[in-house]
CSV table of C-alpha atoms and ligand atoms in Angstrom, one decimal:
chain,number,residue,atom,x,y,z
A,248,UNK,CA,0.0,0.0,0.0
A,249,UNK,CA,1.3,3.4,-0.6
A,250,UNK,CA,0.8,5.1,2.3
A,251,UNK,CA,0.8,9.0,0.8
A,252,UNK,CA,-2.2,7.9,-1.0
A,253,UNK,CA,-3.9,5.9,1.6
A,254,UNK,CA,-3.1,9.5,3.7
A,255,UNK,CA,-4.6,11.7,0.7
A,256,UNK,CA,-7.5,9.2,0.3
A,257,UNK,CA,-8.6,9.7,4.0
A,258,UNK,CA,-8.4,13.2,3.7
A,259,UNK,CA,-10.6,13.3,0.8
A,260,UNK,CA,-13.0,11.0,2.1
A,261,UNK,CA,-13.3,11.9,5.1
A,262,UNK,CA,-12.5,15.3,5.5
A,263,UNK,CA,-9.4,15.1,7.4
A,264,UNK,CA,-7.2,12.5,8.7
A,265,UNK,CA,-6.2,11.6,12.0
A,266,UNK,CA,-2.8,10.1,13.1
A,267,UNK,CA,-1.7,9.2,16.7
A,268,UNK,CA,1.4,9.7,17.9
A,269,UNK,CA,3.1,6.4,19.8
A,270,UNK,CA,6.3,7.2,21.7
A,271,UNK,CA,7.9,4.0,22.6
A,272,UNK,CA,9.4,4.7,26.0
A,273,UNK,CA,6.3,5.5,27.5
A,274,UNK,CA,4.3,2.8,26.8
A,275,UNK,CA,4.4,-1.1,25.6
A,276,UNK,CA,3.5,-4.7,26.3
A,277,UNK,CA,-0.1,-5.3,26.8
A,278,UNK,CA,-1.2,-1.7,27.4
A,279,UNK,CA,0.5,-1.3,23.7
A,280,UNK,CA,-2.0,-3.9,22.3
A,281,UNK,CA,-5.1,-2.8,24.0
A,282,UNK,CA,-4.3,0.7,23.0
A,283,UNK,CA,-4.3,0.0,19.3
A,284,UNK,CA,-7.3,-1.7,19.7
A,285,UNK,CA,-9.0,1.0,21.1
A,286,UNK,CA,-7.5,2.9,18.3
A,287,UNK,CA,-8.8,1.3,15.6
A,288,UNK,CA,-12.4,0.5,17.0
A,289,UNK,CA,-12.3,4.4,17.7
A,290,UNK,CA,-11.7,5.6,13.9
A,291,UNK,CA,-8.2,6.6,13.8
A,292,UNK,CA,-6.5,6.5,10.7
A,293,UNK,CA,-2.6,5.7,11.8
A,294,UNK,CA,0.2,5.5,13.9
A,295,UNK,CA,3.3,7.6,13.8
A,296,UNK,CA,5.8,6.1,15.7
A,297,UNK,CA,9.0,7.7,16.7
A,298,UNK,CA,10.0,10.6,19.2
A,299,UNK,CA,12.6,13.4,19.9
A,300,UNK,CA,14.6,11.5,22.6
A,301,UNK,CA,15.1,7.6,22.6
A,302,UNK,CA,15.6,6.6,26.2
A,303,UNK,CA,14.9,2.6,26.5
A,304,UNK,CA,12.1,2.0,24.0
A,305,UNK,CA,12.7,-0.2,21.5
A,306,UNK,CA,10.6,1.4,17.8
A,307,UNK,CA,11.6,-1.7,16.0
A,308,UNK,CA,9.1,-3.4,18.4
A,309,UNK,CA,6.3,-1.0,19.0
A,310,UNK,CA,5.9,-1.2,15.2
A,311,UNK,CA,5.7,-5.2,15.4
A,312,UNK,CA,2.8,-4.9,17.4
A,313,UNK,CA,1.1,-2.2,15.7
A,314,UNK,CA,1.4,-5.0,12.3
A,315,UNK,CA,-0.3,-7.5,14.6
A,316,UNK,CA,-2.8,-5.7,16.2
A,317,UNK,CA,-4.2,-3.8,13.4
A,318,UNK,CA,-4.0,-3.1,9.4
A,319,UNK,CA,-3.6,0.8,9.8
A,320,UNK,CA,-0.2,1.9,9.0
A,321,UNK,CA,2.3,2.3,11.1
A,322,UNK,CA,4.6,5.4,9.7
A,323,UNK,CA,7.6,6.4,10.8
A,324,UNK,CA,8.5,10.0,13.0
A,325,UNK,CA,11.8,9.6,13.1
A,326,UNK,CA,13.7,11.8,16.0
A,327,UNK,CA,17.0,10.6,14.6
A,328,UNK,CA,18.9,8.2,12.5
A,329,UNK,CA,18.4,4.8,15.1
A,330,UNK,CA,14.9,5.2,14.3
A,331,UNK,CA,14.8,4.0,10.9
A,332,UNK,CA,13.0,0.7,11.0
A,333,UNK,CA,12.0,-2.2,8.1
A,334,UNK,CA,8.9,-3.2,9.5
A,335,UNK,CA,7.1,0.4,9.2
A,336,UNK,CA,5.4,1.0,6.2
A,337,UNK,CA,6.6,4.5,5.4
A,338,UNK,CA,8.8,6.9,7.0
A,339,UNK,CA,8.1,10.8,7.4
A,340,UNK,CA,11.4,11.7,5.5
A,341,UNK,CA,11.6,15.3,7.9
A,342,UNK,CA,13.6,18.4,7.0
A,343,UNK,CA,13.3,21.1,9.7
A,344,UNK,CA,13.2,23.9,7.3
A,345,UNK,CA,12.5,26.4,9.8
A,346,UNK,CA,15.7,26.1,11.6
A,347,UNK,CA,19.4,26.7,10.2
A,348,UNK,CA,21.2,23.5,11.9
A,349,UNK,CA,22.1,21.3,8.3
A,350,UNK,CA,22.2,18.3,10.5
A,351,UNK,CA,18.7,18.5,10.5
A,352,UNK,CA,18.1,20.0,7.0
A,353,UNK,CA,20.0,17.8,5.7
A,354,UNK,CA,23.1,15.9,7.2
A,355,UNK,CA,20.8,13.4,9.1
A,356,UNK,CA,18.9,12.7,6.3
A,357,UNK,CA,22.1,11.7,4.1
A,358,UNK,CA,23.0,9.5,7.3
A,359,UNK,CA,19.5,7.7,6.8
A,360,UNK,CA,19.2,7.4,3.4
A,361,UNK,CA,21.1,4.0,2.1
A,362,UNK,CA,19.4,2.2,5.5
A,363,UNK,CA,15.9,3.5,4.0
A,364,UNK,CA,17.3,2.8,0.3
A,365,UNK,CA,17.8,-1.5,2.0
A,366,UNK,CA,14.8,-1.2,3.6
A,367,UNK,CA,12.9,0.1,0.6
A,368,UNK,CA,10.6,2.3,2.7
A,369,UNK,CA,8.4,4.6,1.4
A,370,UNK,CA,9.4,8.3,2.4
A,371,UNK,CA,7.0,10.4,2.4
A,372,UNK,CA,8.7,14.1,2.1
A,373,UNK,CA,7.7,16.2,4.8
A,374,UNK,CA,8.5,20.1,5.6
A,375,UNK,CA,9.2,20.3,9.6
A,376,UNK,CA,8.0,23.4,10.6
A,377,UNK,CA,8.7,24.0,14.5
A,378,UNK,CA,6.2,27.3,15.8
A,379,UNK,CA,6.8,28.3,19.3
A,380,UNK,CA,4.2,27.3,21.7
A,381,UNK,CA,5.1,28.8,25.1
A,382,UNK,CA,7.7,27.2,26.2
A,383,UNK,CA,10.9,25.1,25.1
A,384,UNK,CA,10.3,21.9,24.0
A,385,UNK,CA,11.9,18.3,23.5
A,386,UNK,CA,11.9,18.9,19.6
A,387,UNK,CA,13.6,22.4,20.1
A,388,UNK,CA,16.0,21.8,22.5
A,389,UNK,CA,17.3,18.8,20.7
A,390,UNK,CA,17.2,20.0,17.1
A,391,UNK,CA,18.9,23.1,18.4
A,392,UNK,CA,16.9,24.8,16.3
A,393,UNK,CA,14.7,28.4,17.1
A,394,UNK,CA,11.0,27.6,16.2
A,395,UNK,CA,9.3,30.3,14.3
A,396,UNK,CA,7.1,33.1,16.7
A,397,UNK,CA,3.6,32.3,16.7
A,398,UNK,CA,2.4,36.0,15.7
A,399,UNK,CA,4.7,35.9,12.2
A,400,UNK,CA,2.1,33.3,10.0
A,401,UNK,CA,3.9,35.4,7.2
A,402,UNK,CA,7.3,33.7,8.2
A,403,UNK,CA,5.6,30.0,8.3
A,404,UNK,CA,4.1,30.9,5.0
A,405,UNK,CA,7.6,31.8,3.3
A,406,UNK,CA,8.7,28.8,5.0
A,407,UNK,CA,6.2,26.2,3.5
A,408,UNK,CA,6.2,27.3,-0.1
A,409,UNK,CA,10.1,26.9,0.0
A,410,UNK,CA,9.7,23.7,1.4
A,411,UNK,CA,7.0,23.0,-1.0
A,412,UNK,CA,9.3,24.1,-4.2
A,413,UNK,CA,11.3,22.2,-2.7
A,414,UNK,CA,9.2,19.3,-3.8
A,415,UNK,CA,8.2,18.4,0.0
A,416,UNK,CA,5.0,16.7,0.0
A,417,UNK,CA,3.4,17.5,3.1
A,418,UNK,CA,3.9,20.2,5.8
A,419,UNK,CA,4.0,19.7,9.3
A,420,UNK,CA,3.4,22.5,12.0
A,421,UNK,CA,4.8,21.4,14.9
A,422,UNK,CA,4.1,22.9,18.2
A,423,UNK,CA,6.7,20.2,19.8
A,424,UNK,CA,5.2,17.0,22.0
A,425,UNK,CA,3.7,18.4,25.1
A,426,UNK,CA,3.4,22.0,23.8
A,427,UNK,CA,1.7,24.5,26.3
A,428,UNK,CA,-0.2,25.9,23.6
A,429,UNK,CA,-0.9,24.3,20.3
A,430,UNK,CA,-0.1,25.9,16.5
A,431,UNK,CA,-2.3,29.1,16.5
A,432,UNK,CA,-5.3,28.4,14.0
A,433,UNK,CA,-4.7,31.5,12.4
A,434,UNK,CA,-1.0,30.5,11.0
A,435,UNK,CA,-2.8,26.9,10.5
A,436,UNK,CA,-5.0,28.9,7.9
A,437,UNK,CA,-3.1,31.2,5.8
A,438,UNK,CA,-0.1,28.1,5.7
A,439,UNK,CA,-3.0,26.1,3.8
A,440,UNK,CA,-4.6,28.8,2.1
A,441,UNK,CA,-0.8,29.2,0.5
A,442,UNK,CA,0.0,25.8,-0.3
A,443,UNK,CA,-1.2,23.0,-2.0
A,444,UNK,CA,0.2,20.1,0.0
A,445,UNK,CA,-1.6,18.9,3.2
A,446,UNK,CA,-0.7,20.6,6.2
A,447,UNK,CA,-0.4,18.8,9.2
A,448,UNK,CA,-0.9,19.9,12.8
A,449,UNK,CA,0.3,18.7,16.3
A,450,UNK,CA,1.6,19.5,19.3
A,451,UNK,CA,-0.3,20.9,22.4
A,452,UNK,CA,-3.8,19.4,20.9
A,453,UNK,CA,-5.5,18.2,24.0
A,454,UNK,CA,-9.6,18.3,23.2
A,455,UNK,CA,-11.6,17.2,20.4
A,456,UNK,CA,-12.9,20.6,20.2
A,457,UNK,CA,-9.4,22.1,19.5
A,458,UNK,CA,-9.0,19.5,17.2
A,459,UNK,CA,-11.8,20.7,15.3
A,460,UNK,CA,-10.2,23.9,15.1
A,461,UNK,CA,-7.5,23.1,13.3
A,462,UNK,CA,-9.6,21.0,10.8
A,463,UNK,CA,-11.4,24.3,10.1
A,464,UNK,CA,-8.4,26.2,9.9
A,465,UNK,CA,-7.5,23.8,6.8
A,466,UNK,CA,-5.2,21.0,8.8
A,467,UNK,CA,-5.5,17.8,6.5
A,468,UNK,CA,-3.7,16.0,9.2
A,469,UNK,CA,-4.2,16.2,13.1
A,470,UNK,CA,-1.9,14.4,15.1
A,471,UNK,CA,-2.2,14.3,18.9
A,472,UNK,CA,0.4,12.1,21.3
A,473,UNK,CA,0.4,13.0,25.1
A,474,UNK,CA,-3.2,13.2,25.5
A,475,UNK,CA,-3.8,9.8,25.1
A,476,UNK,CA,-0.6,8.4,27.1
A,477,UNK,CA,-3.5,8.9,30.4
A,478,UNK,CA,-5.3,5.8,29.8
A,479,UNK,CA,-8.0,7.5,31.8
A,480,UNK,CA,-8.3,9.6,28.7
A,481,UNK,CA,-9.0,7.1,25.9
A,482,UNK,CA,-12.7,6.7,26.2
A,483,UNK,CA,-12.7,10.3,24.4
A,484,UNK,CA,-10.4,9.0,21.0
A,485,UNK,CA,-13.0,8.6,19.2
A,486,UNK,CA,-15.0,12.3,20.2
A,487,UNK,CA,-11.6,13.5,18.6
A,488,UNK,CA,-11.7,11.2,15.7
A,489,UNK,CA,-15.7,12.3,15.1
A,490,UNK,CA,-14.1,15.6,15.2
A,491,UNK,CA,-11.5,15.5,12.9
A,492,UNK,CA,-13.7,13.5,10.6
A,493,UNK,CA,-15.7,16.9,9.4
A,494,UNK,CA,-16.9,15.0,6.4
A,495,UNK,CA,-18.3,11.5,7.5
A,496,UNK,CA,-19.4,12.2,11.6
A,497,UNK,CA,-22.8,12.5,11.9
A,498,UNK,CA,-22.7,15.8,14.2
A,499,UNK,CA,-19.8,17.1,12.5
A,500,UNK,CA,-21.4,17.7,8.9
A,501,UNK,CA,-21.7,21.5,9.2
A,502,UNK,CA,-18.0,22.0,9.1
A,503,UNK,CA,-16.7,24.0,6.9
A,504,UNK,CA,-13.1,24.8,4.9
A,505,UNK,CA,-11.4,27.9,5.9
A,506,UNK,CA,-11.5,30.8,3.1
A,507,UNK,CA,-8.8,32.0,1.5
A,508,UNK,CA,-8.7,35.5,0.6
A,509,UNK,CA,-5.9,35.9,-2.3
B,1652,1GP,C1,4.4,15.8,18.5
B,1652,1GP,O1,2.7,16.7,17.1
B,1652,1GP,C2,3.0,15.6,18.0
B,1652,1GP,O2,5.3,15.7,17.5
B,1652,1GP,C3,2.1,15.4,19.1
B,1652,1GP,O3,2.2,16.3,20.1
B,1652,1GP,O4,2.2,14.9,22.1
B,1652,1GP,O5,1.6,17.3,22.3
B,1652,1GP,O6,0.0,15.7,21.3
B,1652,1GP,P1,1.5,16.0,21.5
């Protein structure tokens, strides 16, 4: 299966796609399998897999399981070049063109790309775009990298078209795992009023109703990770699913797409 198209087919049928975020240090064994499970029966549309810091998770086997649990794909987020794996389906091939450190422009990537090349993974070319989001996160403290202020959409804008002549296929605004405060909606709208690759957003999301947001701001993609590593929270994955869903949820059907003034 070719996972960008599986990605661009959810989005068109269903409005919007949404993609949970699985860190392996913080969870695995049997909690793992039941969470998938709940996953799946809750609508979601995918796993990313992957994280900033690798302390004694083991990606290689959180991806295993995600293949036996369930058919939706499991794609890689890598945080660095040990987390290139052959069982994943497709790999977000990252560039974090809002910073200026090349080993994450570029050097890590070169590092990566004979083990993806054996592995014949599917990369799936994606435009990193960190935003600040109140305070410093993982993903900003270990890239090394400044994230672009929240009140200059102008800047993310610039940022995604290069990254989009580029040839990138997706975007990603990042707010960074944990953020205090999500990607404004208003950067979220003018980003995907100017491009014409999906735009992903994460970082920070902690309701279904800011999830909705985003949607409406034009996010193709919502990805949430933290939220859901409470297993008191999981009864509400699929409210946020429903909400991402604009197109097929019953109660959702009134959404509508952001408009685009130029
Ligand atoms: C992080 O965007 C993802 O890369 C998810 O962020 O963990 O804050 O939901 P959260």
């Amino acid at each position: 299966m070719n996972i960008y198209n599986y990605l661009l087919g959810k989005i068109s049928e269903k409005g919007a796609a949404y993609l949970i975020l699985i860190d392996p240090d913080k969870i695995s064994g049997e909690k793992l399998s039941g969470f998938i499970k709940k996953c799946e029966s809750s609508g979601v549309d995918g796993f990313l897999v992957g994280g900033s810091l690798m302390m004694n998770g083991n990606l290689g086997n959180t991806i295993s399981v995600i293949k036996e649990q369930t058919s939706l794909p499991a794609v890689i987020f890598p945080g660095g070049i040990s987390q290139v794996s052959p069982n994943a389906d497709a790999i977000l091939f990252l560039s974090l063109v809002s910073g200026r450190n090349p080993e994450h422009l570029i050097g890590k990537q070169i590092m990566a790309a004979p083990m993806i090349k054996a592995y014949n993974l599917e990369t799936i070319p994606t435009g990193y775009i960190l935003v600040e989001s109140g305070s410093v996160t993982t993903a900003e403290y270990i890239s090394g990298s400044r994230p672009i202020p929240r009140n200059k959409p102008e800047i993310a804008v610039a940022t995604a078209l290069a990254a989009q002549y580029l040839g990138m296929k997706m975007i990603y605004l990042e707010g960074g795992s944990g953020a205090q405060i999500p990607v404004p909606d208003e950067m979220i709208k003018l980003v995907s009023c100017n491009v014409d690759v999906p735009v992903i957003a994460g970082g920070g999301i902690r309701s279904a109703r800011e999830a909705r947001q985003k949607v409406e701001s034009g996010a193709s993609i919502i990805v949430t990770g933290n939220y859901f590593e409470d297993e008191d929270n999981w009864h509400s994955i699929k409210e946020f699913a429903d909400a991402v869903h604009v197109k097929t949820a019953e109660h959702h059907r009134t959404a509508e797409a952001p408009v685009c003034n130029n």
